[in-house]
C-alpha positions as a printed NumPy array, in Angstrom:
array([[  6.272,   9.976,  13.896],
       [  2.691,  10.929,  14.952],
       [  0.007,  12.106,  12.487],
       [ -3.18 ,  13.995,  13.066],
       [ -5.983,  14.116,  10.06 ],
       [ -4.837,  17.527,   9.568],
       [ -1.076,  17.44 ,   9.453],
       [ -0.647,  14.058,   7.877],
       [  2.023,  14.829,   5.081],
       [  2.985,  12.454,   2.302],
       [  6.324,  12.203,   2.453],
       [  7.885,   8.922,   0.167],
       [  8.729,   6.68 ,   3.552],
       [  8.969,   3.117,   3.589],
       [  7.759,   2.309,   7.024],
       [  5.218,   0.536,   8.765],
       [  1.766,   1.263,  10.706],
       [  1.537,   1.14 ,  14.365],
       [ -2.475,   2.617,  15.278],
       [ -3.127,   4.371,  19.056],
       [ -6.227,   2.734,  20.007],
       [ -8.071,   3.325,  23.865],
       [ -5.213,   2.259,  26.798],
       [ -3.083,   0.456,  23.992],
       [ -1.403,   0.213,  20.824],
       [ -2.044,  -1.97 ,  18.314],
       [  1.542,  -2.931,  16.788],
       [  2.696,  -4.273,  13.529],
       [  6.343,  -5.509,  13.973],
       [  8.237,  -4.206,  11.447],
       [ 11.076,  -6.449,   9.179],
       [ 13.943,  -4.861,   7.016],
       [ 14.737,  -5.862,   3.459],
       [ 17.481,  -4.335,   1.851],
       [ 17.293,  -6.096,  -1.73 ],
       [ 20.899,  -6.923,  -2.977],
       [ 21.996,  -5.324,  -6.066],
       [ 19.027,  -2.755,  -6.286],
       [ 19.722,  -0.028,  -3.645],
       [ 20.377,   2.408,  -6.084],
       [ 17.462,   2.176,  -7.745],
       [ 15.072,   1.505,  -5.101],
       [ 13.908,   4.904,  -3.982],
       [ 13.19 ,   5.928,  -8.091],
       [ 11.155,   2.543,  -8.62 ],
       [  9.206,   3.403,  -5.803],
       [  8.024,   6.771,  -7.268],
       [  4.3  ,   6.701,  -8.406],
       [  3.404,   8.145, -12.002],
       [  0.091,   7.497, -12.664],
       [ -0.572,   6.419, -16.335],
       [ -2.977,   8.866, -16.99 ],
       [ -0.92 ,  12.35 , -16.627],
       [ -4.279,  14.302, -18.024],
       [ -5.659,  13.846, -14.435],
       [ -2.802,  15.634, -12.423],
       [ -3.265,  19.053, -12.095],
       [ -1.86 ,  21.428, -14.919],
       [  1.044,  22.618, -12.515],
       [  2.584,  19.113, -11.882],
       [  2.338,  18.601, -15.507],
       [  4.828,  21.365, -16.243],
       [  7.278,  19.693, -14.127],
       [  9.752,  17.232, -15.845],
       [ 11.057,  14.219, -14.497],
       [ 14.642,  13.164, -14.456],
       [ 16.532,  10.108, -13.329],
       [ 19.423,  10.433, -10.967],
       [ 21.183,   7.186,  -9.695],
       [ 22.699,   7.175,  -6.487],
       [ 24.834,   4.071,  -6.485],
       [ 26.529,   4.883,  -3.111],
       [ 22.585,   5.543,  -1.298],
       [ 22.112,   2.227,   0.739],
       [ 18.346,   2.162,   1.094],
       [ 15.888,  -0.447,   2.851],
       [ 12.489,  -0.445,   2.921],
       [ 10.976,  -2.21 ,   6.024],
       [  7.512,  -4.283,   5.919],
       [  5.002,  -5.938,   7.473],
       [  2.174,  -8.545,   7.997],
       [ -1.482,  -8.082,   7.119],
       [ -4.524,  -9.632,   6.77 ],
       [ -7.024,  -9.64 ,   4.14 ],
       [-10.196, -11.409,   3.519],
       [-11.699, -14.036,   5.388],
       [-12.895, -17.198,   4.29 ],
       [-11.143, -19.364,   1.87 ],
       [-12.202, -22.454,  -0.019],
       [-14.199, -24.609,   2.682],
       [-12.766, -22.358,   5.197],
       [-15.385, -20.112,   6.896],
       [-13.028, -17.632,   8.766],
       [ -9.205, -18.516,   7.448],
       [ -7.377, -14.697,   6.617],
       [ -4.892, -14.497,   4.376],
       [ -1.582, -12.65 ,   5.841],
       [  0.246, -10.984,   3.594],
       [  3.535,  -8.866,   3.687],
       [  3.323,  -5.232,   2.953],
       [  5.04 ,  -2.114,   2.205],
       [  3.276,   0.945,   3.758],
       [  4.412,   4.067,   1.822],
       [  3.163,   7.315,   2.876],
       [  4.462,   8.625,  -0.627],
       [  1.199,   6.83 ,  -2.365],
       [ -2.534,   6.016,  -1.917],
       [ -3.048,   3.298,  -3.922],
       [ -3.601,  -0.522,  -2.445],
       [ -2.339,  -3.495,  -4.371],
       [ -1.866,  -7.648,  -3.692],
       [ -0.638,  -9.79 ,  -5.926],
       [ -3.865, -11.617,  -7.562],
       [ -3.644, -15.893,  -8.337],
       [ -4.961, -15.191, -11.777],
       [ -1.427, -13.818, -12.58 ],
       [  0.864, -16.651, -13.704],
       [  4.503, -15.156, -14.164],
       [  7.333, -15.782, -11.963],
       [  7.852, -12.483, -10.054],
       [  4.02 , -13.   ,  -9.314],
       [  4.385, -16.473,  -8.338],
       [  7.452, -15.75 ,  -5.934],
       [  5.282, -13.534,  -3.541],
       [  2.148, -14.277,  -1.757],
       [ -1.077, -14.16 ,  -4.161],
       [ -4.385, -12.91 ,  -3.134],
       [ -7.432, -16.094,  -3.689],
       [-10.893, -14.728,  -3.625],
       [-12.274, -15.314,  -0.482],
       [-16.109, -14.841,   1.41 ],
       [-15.672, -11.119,   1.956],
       [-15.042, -10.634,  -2.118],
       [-16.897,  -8.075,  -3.434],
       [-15.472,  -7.118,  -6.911],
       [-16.15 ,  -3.589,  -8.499],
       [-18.03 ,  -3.856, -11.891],
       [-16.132,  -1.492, -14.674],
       [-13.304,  -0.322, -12.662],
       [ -9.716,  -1.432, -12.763],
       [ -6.184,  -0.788, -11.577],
       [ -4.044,   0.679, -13.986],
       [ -0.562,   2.234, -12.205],
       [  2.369,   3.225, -13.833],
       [  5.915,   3.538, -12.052],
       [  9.152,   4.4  , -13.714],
       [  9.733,   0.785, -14.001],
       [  7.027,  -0.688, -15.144],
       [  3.14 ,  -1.565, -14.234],
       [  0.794,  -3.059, -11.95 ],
       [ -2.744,  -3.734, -13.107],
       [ -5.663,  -5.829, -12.446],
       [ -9.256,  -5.423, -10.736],
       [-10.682,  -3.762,  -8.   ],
       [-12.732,  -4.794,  -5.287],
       [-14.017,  -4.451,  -1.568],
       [-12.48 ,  -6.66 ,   0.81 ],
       [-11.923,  -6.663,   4.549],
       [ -8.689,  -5.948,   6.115],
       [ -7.537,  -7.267,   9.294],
       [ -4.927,  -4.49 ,  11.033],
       [ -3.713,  -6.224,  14.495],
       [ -6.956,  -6.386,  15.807],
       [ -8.952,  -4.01 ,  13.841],
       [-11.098,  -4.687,  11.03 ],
       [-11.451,  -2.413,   7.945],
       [-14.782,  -3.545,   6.027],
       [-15.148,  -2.881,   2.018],
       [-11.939,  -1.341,   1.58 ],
       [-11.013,  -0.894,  -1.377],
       [ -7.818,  -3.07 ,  -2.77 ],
       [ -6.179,  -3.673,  -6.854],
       [ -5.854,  -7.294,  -7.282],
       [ -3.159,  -7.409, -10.006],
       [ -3.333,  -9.52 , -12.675],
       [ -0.266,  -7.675, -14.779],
       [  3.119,  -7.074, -12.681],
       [  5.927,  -5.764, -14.923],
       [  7.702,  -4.317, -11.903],
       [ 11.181,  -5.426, -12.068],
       [ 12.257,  -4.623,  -8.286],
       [  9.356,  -7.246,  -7.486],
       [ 12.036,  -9.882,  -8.17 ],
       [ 14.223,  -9.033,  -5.651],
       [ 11.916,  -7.45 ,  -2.679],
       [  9.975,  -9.498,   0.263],
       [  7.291,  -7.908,   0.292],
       [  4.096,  -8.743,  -1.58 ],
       [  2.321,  -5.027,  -2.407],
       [  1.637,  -1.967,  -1.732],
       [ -0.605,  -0.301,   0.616],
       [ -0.263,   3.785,   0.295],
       [ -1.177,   6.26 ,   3.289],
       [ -0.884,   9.362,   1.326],
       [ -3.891,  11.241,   0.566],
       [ -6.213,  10.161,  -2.33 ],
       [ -4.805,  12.072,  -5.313],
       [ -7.271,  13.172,  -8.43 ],
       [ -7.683,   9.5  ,  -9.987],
       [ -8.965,   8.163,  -6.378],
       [-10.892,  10.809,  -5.866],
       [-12.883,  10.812,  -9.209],
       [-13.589,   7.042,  -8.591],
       [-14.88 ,   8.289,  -5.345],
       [-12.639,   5.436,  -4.015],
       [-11.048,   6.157,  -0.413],
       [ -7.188,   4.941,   1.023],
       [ -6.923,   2.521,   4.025],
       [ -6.559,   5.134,   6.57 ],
       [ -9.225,   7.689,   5.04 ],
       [-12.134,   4.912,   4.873],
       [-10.745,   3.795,   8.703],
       [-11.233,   7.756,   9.258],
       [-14.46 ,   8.153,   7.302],
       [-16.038,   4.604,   8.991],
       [-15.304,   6.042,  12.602],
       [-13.213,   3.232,  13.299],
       [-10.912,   5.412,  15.663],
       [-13.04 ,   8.366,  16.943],
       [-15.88 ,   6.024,  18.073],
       [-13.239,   4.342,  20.269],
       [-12.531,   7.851,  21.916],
       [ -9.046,   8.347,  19.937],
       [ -7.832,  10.821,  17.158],
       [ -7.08 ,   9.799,  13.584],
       [ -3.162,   9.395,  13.9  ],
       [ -0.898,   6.725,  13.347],
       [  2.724,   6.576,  14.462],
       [  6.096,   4.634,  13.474],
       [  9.077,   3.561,  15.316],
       [ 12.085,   2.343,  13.617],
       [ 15.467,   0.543,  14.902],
       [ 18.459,  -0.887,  12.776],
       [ 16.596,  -4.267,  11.78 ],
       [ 13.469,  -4.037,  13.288],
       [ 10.879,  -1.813,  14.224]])
């Protein structure tokens, strides 16, 4: 799939970002996880509710909710490596790669932070403060799926995409993970590539690809603001 600024759709996918930059592509392979004994579920843990219903619009409040399992729906998500931050301890330039689900059903950004201490945090990759830190007085992350919730605080950090570097993005460092399918998945967060919905936007706080948009990081390079996917069996 191929996106313009103007057509891109959120649509719940679990796929991976591949960016058309000037003669070449900047790829991110893509892996497939298919957790064992969750498929059912997997698509309805994945849908966002944000906590705070008051800041949807009136019309999706009116719309109720129900659960539907499909136990017979086999369903995989398929990941892939990032970076983010740079500069660790006595390191002056060391990134930190972690694995992540890019979800074009959701805009919000979230890593697994070292200040949370329970298992299904300390199974995945956590997120050290590094040089490039900038943390967000008075604002925090506070998302709630059907399963559970992820919160923790927000700051500006760089992210490293292939070769491309996204300064001050914003990212949730969580701190609280009561998300059950955690357990089972490989990947470490979340990074959405929907458009901002109300709660971004009254934070004034921008997704990956809209501050990549907004910062110029494509146009200047003489391309449009698109990314694409390509997806085989296991890989992608």
């Amino acid at each position: 799939m191929k996106f313009k600024k103007q057509n891109r759709l959120p649509a719940v996918a679990f796929l991976l970002l591949q960016i058309t930059l000037i003669q070449c592509i900047i790829e991110i392979p893509l892996k497939r996880d298919e957790p064992p004994g969750s498929r059912s579920n997997l698509l309805l843990n994945l849908k966002l509710m944000q906590q705070n219903y008051g800041q949807y619009s009136s019309f999706l409040q009116e719309v109720p909710l129900h659960q539907q399992v499909i136990a017979q729906k086999r369903l995989a998500t398929y990941y892939g490596d990032i970076g983010i931050g740079k500069g660790v301890g006595d390191s002056e330039d060391e990134v930190q790669t972690f694995k992540m689900l890019f979800d074009t059903g959701s805009c919000e950004f979230w890593i697994p932070s070292v200040k949370c201490s329970t298992e299904r945090c300390t199974t995945h990759k956590q997120y050290a403060e590094s040089k490039t830190y900038h943390k967000i007085n008075g604002k925090e992350m506070s998302i709630q799926y059907l399963s559970g919730r992820v919160k923790g605080p927000m700051a500006h950090e760089t992210i490293i995409l292939g070769d491309v570097e996204v300064p001050d993005q914003v990212v949730g460092f969580a701190d609280t993970l009561e998300i059950p399918l955690m357990d089972v998945v490989v990947w470490d967060g979340i990074l959405g590539l929907a458009y901002p919905n109300q709660n971004l936007k009254s934070q004034q706080i921008n997704p990956l690809f809209d501050t990549m948009m907004s910062e110029k990081l494509l146009t200047s390079l003489g391309e449009k603001n698109q990314f694409a996917y390509y997806l085989g069996s296991d890989l992608g």
